Amino acid sequence: MDTKKTMVRGELVLPVIIVMNSFGVVLMLYSGTGISAISSMTYALSEVLPVFSLGTWTYIFQSALVLSLMILRKRFVLQYLLSFGVGFAFGLMMDVHKEWMQVLPLAAPFRVFYFAASYLIICMGVALSNRCKMPIIPTDLFPKELSDITGTAFSRIKVSFDLICVVITAVLTLVCLGGISGLGIGTLLSALTMGKVIGRMDGWMDRHVEFVTYQMRGHGRRRLRLA
């Protein structure tokens, strides 16, 4: 017997995703366990080559991801460019969260809680991004689209992408700064496990939630492979 699905507007979910993901990334960094894997490489570049800010390096990195997707698709994709607008809003919200988050206590039990909360928030935010049928930030878009292009399970693409970012960060900071910077146990745990958790959340949403947008009339749905 089919489960009745809850209908949710993707346009209403998108602002929630931006707030969730930016909050999760900043909270993980604030916990002292290391920056999230997808943001680690731009952090390393901003430390090694401070001629550009973290935000500027983020846009450069996002540009490279979008360009690589268009090369793989062998065509211009408007949605990829629209994702830059979402990425800009994401960056603004990161700055907002950084400002108010300084009032939070930093005792060890709180740090553990911050990491656990940020981990789950990021996983849910990315899972919503995968299913909301709206433009999403390029760092979330890349593994999702690469999964679709290659026919490889999203969880495998996500874990590989995160681990590559972590390895590049470690090498860059170790060679150029004399020590590994910006990484911690939280970064490693996220890189190794987050893809699988997001894949499970994707599967649950496929069974229980139907995302709809103004663009969906007459169009079918596209799903990520989960295994």
PDB file of C-alpha atoms in Angstrom:
ATOM      1  CA  MET A   1       0.000   0.000   0.000  1.00  0.00           C
ATOM      2  CA  ASP A   2       1.423   3.371  -1.033  1.00  0.00           C
ATOM      3  CA  THR A   3       2.044   5.919   1.706  1.00  0.00           C
ATOM      4  CA  LYS A   4       0.270   9.216   1.203  1.00  0.00           C
ATOM      5  CA  LYS A   5       2.889  11.910   0.702  1.00  0.00           C
ATOM      6  CA  THR A   6       2.905  15.398   2.176  1.00  0.00           C
ATOM      7  CA  MET A   7       3.033  18.115  -0.491  1.00  0.00           C
ATOM      8  CA  VAL A   8       5.633  20.826   0.174  1.00  0.00           C
ATOM      9  CA  ARG A   9       6.452  23.900  -1.927  1.00  0.00           C
ATOM     10  CA  GLY A  10      10.113  23.994  -2.894  1.00  0.00           C
ATOM     11  CA  GLU A  11      10.094  27.814  -3.003  1.00  0.00           C
ATOM     12  CA  LEU A  12       9.161  27.918   0.688  1.00  0.00           C
ATOM     13  CA  VAL A  13      11.775  25.351   1.659  1.00  0.00           C
ATOM     14  CA  LEU A  14      14.683  27.112  -0.083  1.00  0.00           C
ATOM     15  CA  PRO A  15      15.063  29.975   2.467  1.00  0.00           C
ATOM     16  CA  VAL A  16      14.935  27.397   5.269  1.00  0.00           C
ATOM     17  CA  ILE A  17      17.729  25.436   3.574  1.00  0.00           C
ATOM     18  CA  ILE A  18      19.922  28.552   3.299  1.00  0.00           C
ATOM     19  CA  VAL A  19      19.481  29.352   6.992  1.00  0.00           C
ATOM     20  CA  MET A  20      19.975  25.723   8.071  1.00  0.00           C
ATOM     21  CA  ASN A  21      23.097  25.015   6.047  1.00  0.00           C
ATOM     22  CA  SER A  22      24.833  28.296   6.900  1.00  0.00           C
ATOM     23  CA  PHE A  23      23.976  27.861  10.576  1.00  0.00           C
ATOM     24  CA  GLY A  24      25.226  24.269  10.580  1.00  0.00           C
ATOM     25  CA  VAL A  25      28.568  25.141   8.969  1.00  0.00           C
ATOM     26  CA  VAL A  26      29.228  28.040  11.356  1.00  0.00           C
ATOM     27  CA  LEU A  27      28.114  26.043  14.407  1.00  0.00           C
ATOM     28  CA  MET A  28      30.457  23.175  13.545  1.00  0.00           C
ATOM     29  CA  LEU A  29      33.352  25.608  13.235  1.00  0.00           C
ATOM     30  CA  TYR A  30      32.329  27.274  16.516  1.00  0.00           C
ATOM     31  CA  SER A  31      32.297  23.898  18.276  1.00  0.00           C
ATOM     32  CA  GLY A  32      36.055  23.651  17.750  1.00  0.00           C
ATOM     33  CA  THR A  33      35.819  20.282  15.997  1.00  0.00           C
ATOM     34  CA  GLY A  34      36.864  21.693  12.625  1.00  0.00           C
ATOM     35  CA  ILE A  35      35.151  23.290   9.663  1.00  0.00           C
ATOM     36  CA  SER A  36      32.800  21.182   7.533  1.00  0.00           C
ATOM     37  CA  ALA A  37      34.457  19.203   4.765  1.00  0.00           C
ATOM     38  CA  ILE A  38      32.858  21.098   1.874  1.00  0.00           C
ATOM     39  CA  SER A  39      34.074  24.439   3.262  1.00  0.00           C
ATOM     40  CA  SER A  40      37.524  23.220   4.302  1.00  0.00           C
ATOM     41  CA  MET A  41      39.291  23.788   0.982  1.00  0.00           C
ATOM     42  CA  THR A  42      38.176  27.402   0.595  1.00  0.00           C
ATOM     43  CA  TYR A  43      39.213  27.979   4.212  1.00  0.00           C
ATOM     44  CA  ALA A  44      42.661  26.571   3.413  1.00  0.00           C
ATOM     45  CA  LEU A  45      42.995  28.770   0.335  1.00  0.00           C
ATOM     46  CA  SER A  46      42.045  31.867   2.335  1.00  0.00           C
ATOM     47  CA  GLU A  47      44.738  31.005   4.889  1.00  0.00           C
ATOM     48  CA  VAL A  48      47.462  30.100   2.384  1.00  0.00           C
ATOM     49  CA  LEU A  49      46.657  32.894  -0.101  1.00  0.00           C
ATOM     50  CA  PRO A  50      45.031  35.662   1.981  1.00  0.00           C
ATOM     51  CA  VAL A  51      45.006  38.015  -1.011  1.00  0.00           C
ATOM     52  CA  PHE A  52      41.345  36.940  -1.254  1.00  0.00           C
ATOM     53  CA  SER A  53      38.866  36.574   1.595  1.00  0.00           C
ATOM     54  CA  LEU A  54      37.130  33.329   2.528  1.00  0.00           C
ATOM     55  CA  GLY A  55      33.997  34.545   0.747  1.00  0.00           C
ATOM     56  CA  THR A  56      35.893  35.356  -2.466  1.00  0.00           C
ATOM     57  CA  TRP A  57      37.669  32.008  -2.478  1.00  0.00           C
ATOM     58  CA  THR A  58      34.287  30.368  -1.951  1.00  0.00           C
ATOM     59  CA  TYR A  59      32.924  31.980  -5.109  1.00  0.00           C
ATOM     60  CA  ILE A  60      36.064  31.043  -7.071  1.00  0.00           C
ATOM     61  CA  PHE A  61      35.694  27.447  -5.921  1.00  0.00           C
ATOM     62  CA  GLN A  62      31.987  27.448  -6.733  1.00  0.00           C
ATOM     63  CA  SER A  63      32.757  28.818 -10.204  1.00  0.00           C
ATOM     64  CA  ALA A  64      35.128  25.929 -10.833  1.00  0.00           C
ATOM     65  CA  LEU A  65      32.495  23.416  -9.725  1.00  0.00           C
ATOM     66  CA  VAL A  66      29.796  24.919 -11.950  1.00  0.00           C
ATOM     67  CA  LEU A  67      32.162  25.087 -14.933  1.00  0.00           C
ATOM     68  CA  SER A  68      33.144  21.454 -14.478  1.00  0.00           C
ATOM     69  CA  LEU A  69      29.478  20.402 -14.387  1.00  0.00           C
ATOM     70  CA  MET A  70      28.743  22.263 -17.624  1.00  0.00           C
ATOM     71  CA  ILE A  71      31.748  20.587 -19.250  1.00  0.00           C
ATOM     72  CA  LEU A  72      30.449  17.201 -18.143  1.00  0.00           C
ATOM     73  CA  ARG A  73      26.932  18.059 -19.369  1.00  0.00           C
ATOM     74  CA  LYS A  74      28.394  19.503 -22.590  1.00  0.00           C
ATOM     75  CA  ARG A  75      25.853  22.323 -22.526  1.00  0.00           C
ATOM     76  CA  PHE A  76      24.893  25.557 -20.795  1.00  0.00           C
ATOM     77  CA  VAL A  77      22.599  24.977 -17.793  1.00  0.00           C
ATOM     78  CA  LEU A  78      20.775  28.046 -16.469  1.00  0.00           C
ATOM     79  CA  GLN A  79      20.015  26.412 -13.120  1.00  0.00           C
ATOM     80  CA  TYR A  80      23.739  26.129 -12.418  1.00  0.00           C
ATOM     81  CA  LEU A  81      24.094  29.910 -12.709  1.00  0.00           C
ATOM     82  CA  LEU A  82      21.016  30.514 -10.566  1.00  0.00           C
ATOM     83  CA  SER A  83      22.707  28.533  -7.826  1.00  0.00           C
ATOM     84  CA  PHE A  84      25.190  31.419  -7.449  1.00  0.00           C
ATOM     85  CA  GLY A  85      22.395  33.637  -6.147  1.00  0.00           C
ATOM     86  CA  VAL A  86      21.609  31.046  -3.509  1.00  0.00           C
ATOM     87  CA  GLY A  87      25.320  30.792  -2.694  1.00  0.00           C
ATOM     88  CA  PHE A  88      25.488  34.556  -2.178  1.00  0.00           C
ATOM     89  CA  ALA A  89      22.593  34.427   0.295  1.00  0.00           C
ATOM     90  CA  PHE A  90      24.304  31.503   1.999  1.00  0.00           C
ATOM     91  CA  GLY A  91      27.454  33.585   2.489  1.00  0.00           C
ATOM     92  CA  LEU A  92      25.502  36.498   3.938  1.00  0.00           C
ATOM     93  CA  MET A  93      23.766  34.223   6.423  1.00  0.00           C
ATOM     94  CA  MET A  94      27.114  32.772   7.502  1.00  0.00           C
ATOM     95  CA  ASP A  95      28.236  36.278   8.477  1.00  0.00           C
ATOM     96  CA  VAL A  96      24.976  36.824  10.380  1.00  0.00           C
ATOM     97  CA  HIS A  97      25.394  33.591  12.328  1.00  0.00           C
ATOM     98  CA  LYS A  98      29.030  34.389  13.129  1.00  0.00           C
ATOM     99  CA  GLU A  99      27.983  37.651  14.746  1.00  0.00           C
ATOM    100  CA  TRP A 100      25.320  36.382  17.137  1.00  0.00           C
ATOM    101  CA  MET A 101      26.910  33.001  17.848  1.00  0.00           C
ATOM    102  CA  GLN A 102      29.738  34.574  19.853  1.00  0.00           C
ATOM    103  CA  VAL A 103      27.419  34.767  22.884  1.00  0.00           C
ATOM    104  CA  LEU A 104      27.049  30.970  23.114  1.00  0.00           C
ATOM    105  CA  PRO A 105      28.975  29.199  25.947  1.00  0.00           C
ATOM    106  CA  LEU A 106      32.064  27.178  24.997  1.00  0.00           C
ATOM    107  CA  ALA A 107      32.355  24.637  27.829  1.00  0.00           C
ATOM    108  CA  ALA A 108      33.202  21.085  26.685  1.00  0.00           C
ATOM    109  CA  PRO A 109      29.655  19.652  27.018  1.00  0.00           C
ATOM    110  CA  PHE A 110      28.304  22.505  24.910  1.00  0.00           C
ATOM    111  CA  ARG A 111      30.949  21.894  22.242  1.00  0.00           C
ATOM    112  CA  VAL A 112      29.882  18.249  21.961  1.00  0.00           C
ATOM    113  CA  PHE A 113      26.259  19.317  21.643  1.00  0.00           C
ATOM    114  CA  TYR A 114      27.141  21.957  19.027  1.00  0.00           C
ATOM    115  CA  PHE A 115      28.921  19.379  16.884  1.00  0.00           C
ATOM    116  CA  ALA A 116      26.093  16.831  17.090  1.00  0.00           C
ATOM    117  CA  ALA A 117      23.496  19.502  16.303  1.00  0.00           C
ATOM    118  CA  SER A 118      25.513  20.986  13.428  1.00  0.00           C
ATOM    119  CA  TYR A 119      26.099  17.533  11.937  1.00  0.00           C
ATOM    120  CA  LEU A 120      22.385  16.715  11.853  1.00  0.00           C
ATOM    121  CA  ILE A 121      21.439  20.210  10.653  1.00  0.00           C
ATOM    122  CA  ILE A 122      23.867  20.046   7.716  1.00  0.00           C
ATOM    123  CA  CYS A 123      22.710  16.532   6.786  1.00  0.00           C
ATOM    124  CA  MET A 124      19.060  17.582   6.792  1.00  0.00           C
ATOM    125  CA  GLY A 125      19.834  20.801   4.919  1.00  0.00           C
ATOM    126  CA  VAL A 126      21.686  18.962   2.148  1.00  0.00           C
ATOM    127  CA  ALA A 127      18.966  16.291   1.946  1.00  0.00           C
ATOM    128  CA  LEU A 128      16.353  19.017   1.520  1.00  0.00           C
ATOM    129  CA  SER A 129      18.563  20.636  -1.119  1.00  0.00           C
ATOM    130  CA  ASN A 130      18.676  17.356  -3.023  1.00  0.00           C
ATOM    131  CA  ARG A 131      14.902  17.076  -3.147  1.00  0.00           C
ATOM    132  CA  CYS A 132      13.451  20.628  -3.137  1.00  0.00           C
ATOM    133  CA  LYS A 133      13.778  21.040  -6.953  1.00  0.00           C
ATOM    134  CA  MET A 134      15.134  24.573  -6.525  1.00  0.00           C
ATOM    135  CA  PRO A 135      18.596  26.082  -7.251  1.00  0.00           C
ATOM    136  CA  ILE A 136      21.045  25.212  -4.462  1.00  0.00           C
ATOM    137  CA  ILE A 137      24.554  26.355  -3.612  1.00  0.00           C
ATOM    138  CA  PRO A 138      27.230  24.931  -5.961  1.00  0.00           C
ATOM    139  CA  THR A 139      28.986  22.948  -3.227  1.00  0.00           C
ATOM    140  CA  ASP A 140      25.728  21.028  -2.607  1.00  0.00           C
ATOM    141  CA  LEU A 141      24.836  21.017  -6.304  1.00  0.00           C
ATOM    142  CA  PHE A 142      28.084  19.403  -7.452  1.00  0.00           C
ATOM    143  CA  PRO A 143      27.803  15.971  -5.768  1.00  0.00           C
ATOM    144  CA  LYS A 144      24.069  15.837  -6.528  1.00  0.00           C
ATOM    145  CA  GLU A 145      24.552  16.522 -10.247  1.00  0.00           C
ATOM    146  CA  LEU A 146      27.669  14.356 -10.519  1.00  0.00           C
ATOM    147  CA  SER A 147      25.636  11.483  -9.068  1.00  0.00           C
ATOM    148  CA  ASP A 148      23.029  12.006 -11.785  1.00  0.00           C
ATOM    149  CA  ILE A 149      25.606  12.396 -14.587  1.00  0.00           C
ATOM    150  CA  THR A 150      27.645   9.315 -13.675  1.00  0.00           C
ATOM    151  CA  GLY A 151      24.824   7.122 -12.357  1.00  0.00           C
ATOM    152  CA  THR A 152      26.793   6.608  -9.147  1.00  0.00           C
ATOM    153  CA  ALA A 153      25.104   6.547  -5.753  1.00  0.00           C
ATOM    154  CA  PHE A 154      24.946  10.006  -4.178  1.00  0.00           C
ATOM    155  CA  SER A 155      26.375   8.723  -0.887  1.00  0.00           C
ATOM    156  CA  ARG A 156      29.530   7.511  -2.648  1.00  0.00           C
ATOM    157  CA  ILE A 157      29.972  10.747  -4.565  1.00  0.00           C
ATOM    158  CA  LYS A 158      29.388  12.835  -1.430  1.00  0.00           C
ATOM    159  CA  VAL A 159      31.871  10.899   0.721  1.00  0.00           C
ATOM    160  CA  SER A 160      34.526  10.982  -2.022  1.00  0.00           C
ATOM    161  CA  PHE A 161      34.025  14.713  -2.632  1.00  0.00           C
ATOM    162  CA  ASP A 162      34.281  15.526   1.075  1.00  0.00           C
ATOM    163  CA  LEU A 163      37.389  13.388   1.550  1.00  0.00           C
ATOM    164  CA  ILE A 164      39.123  15.013  -1.436  1.00  0.00           C
ATOM    165  CA  CYS A 165      38.403  18.469   0.045  1.00  0.00           C
ATOM    166  CA  VAL A 166      39.805  17.370   3.419  1.00  0.00           C
ATOM    167  CA  VAL A 167      42.966  15.854   1.911  1.00  0.00           C
ATOM    168  CA  ILE A 168      43.665  18.964  -0.199  1.00  0.00           C
ATOM    169  CA  THR A 169      43.124  21.159   2.879  1.00  0.00           C
ATOM    170  CA  ALA A 170      45.523  19.078   4.960  1.00  0.00           C
ATOM    171  CA  VAL A 171      48.228  19.118   2.280  1.00  0.00           C
ATOM    172  CA  LEU A 172      47.885  22.838   1.539  1.00  0.00           C
ATOM    173  CA  THR A 173      48.028  23.976   5.149  1.00  0.00           C
ATOM    174  CA  LEU A 174      50.748  21.490   6.139  1.00  0.00           C
ATOM    175  CA  VAL A 175      53.048  22.426   3.250  1.00  0.00           C
ATOM    176  CA  CYS A 176      52.371  26.170   3.181  1.00  0.00           C
ATOM    177  CA  LEU A 177      51.662  26.944   6.857  1.00  0.00           C
ATOM    178  CA  GLY A 178      53.790  24.315   8.565  1.00  0.00           C
ATOM    179  CA  GLY A 179      50.811  22.622  10.235  1.00  0.00           C
ATOM    180  CA  ILE A 180      47.318  21.358   9.516  1.00  0.00           C
ATOM    181  CA  SER A 181      44.784  24.147  10.017  1.00  0.00           C
ATOM    182  CA  GLY A 182      40.983  24.250  10.080  1.00  0.00           C
ATOM    183  CA  LEU A 183      40.522  20.483  10.345  1.00  0.00           C
ATOM    184  CA  GLY A 184      39.444  18.443  13.339  1.00  0.00           C
ATOM    185  CA  ILE A 185      37.737  15.248  14.368  1.00  0.00           C
ATOM    186  CA  GLY A 186      34.400  16.740  13.353  1.00  0.00           C
ATOM    187  CA  THR A 187      35.657  17.383   9.818  1.00  0.00           C
ATOM    188  CA  LEU A 188      36.859  13.790   9.447  1.00  0.00           C
ATOM    189  CA  LEU A 189      33.708  12.236  10.890  1.00  0.00           C
ATOM    190  CA  SER A 190      31.561  14.393   8.623  1.00  0.00           C
ATOM    191  CA  ALA A 191      33.575  13.504   5.541  1.00  0.00           C
ATOM    192  CA  LEU A 192      33.423   9.766   6.247  1.00  0.00           C
ATOM    193  CA  THR A 193      29.782   9.432   7.282  1.00  0.00           C
ATOM    194  CA  MET A 194      27.704  12.384   6.135  1.00  0.00           C
ATOM    195  CA  GLY A 195      27.064  11.065   2.636  1.00  0.00           C
ATOM    196  CA  LYS A 196      25.465   7.886   3.961  1.00  0.00           C
ATOM    197  CA  VAL A 197      23.292   9.770   6.473  1.00  0.00           C
ATOM    198  CA  ILE A 198      22.116  12.197   3.783  1.00  0.00           C
ATOM    199  CA  GLY A 199      21.327   9.278   1.497  1.00  0.00           C
ATOM    200  CA  ARG A 200      19.102   7.752   4.199  1.00  0.00           C
ATOM    201  CA  MET A 201      17.310  11.067   4.682  1.00  0.00           C
ATOM    202  CA  ASP A 202      16.827  11.339   0.907  1.00  0.00           C
ATOM    203  CA  GLY A 203      15.210   7.912   0.891  1.00  0.00           C
ATOM    204  CA  TRP A 204      12.861   8.805   3.750  1.00  0.00           C
ATOM    205  CA  MET A 205      11.768  11.991   1.979  1.00  0.00           C
ATOM    206  CA  ASP A 206      11.140  10.088  -1.266  1.00  0.00           C
ATOM    207  CA  ARG A 207       8.690   7.888   0.616  1.00  0.00           C
ATOM    208  CA  HIS A 208       6.911  10.574   2.632  1.00  0.00           C
ATOM    209  CA  VAL A 209       7.292  14.011   0.987  1.00  0.00           C
ATOM    210  CA  GLU A 210       6.467  15.376  -2.469  1.00  0.00           C
ATOM    211  CA  PHE A 211       8.210  18.662  -3.341  1.00  0.00           C
ATOM    212  CA  VAL A 212       6.470  20.779  -5.967  1.00  0.00           C
ATOM    213  CA  THR A 213       7.438  24.053  -7.667  1.00  0.00           C
ATOM    214  CA  TYR A 214       5.890  26.412 -10.206  1.00  0.00           C
ATOM    215  CA  GLN A 215       8.100  24.798 -12.889  1.00  0.00           C
ATOM    216  CA  MET A 216       6.830  21.265 -12.389  1.00  0.00           C
ATOM    217  CA  ARG A 217       3.622  21.322 -14.439  1.00  0.00           C
ATOM    218  CA  GLY A 218       3.906  18.735 -17.159  1.00  0.00           C
ATOM    219  CA  HIS A 219       7.355  17.632 -16.079  1.00  0.00           C
ATOM    220  CA  GLY A 220       8.390  14.392 -14.460  1.00  0.00           C
ATOM    221  CA  ARG A 221      10.522  14.031 -11.390  1.00  0.00           C
ATOM    222  CA  ARG A 222      14.199  13.101 -11.317  1.00  0.00           C
ATOM    223  CA  ARG A 223      15.579  11.050  -8.462  1.00  0.00           C
ATOM    224  CA  LEU A 224      19.052  10.389  -7.168  1.00  0.00           C
ATOM    225  CA  ARG A 225      20.242   6.829  -6.941  1.00  0.00           C
ATOM    226  CA  LEU A 226      20.657   5.918  -3.293  1.00  0.00           C
ATOM    227  CA  ALA A 227      22.630   2.703  -3.488  1.00  0.00           C
TER     228      ALA A 227
END
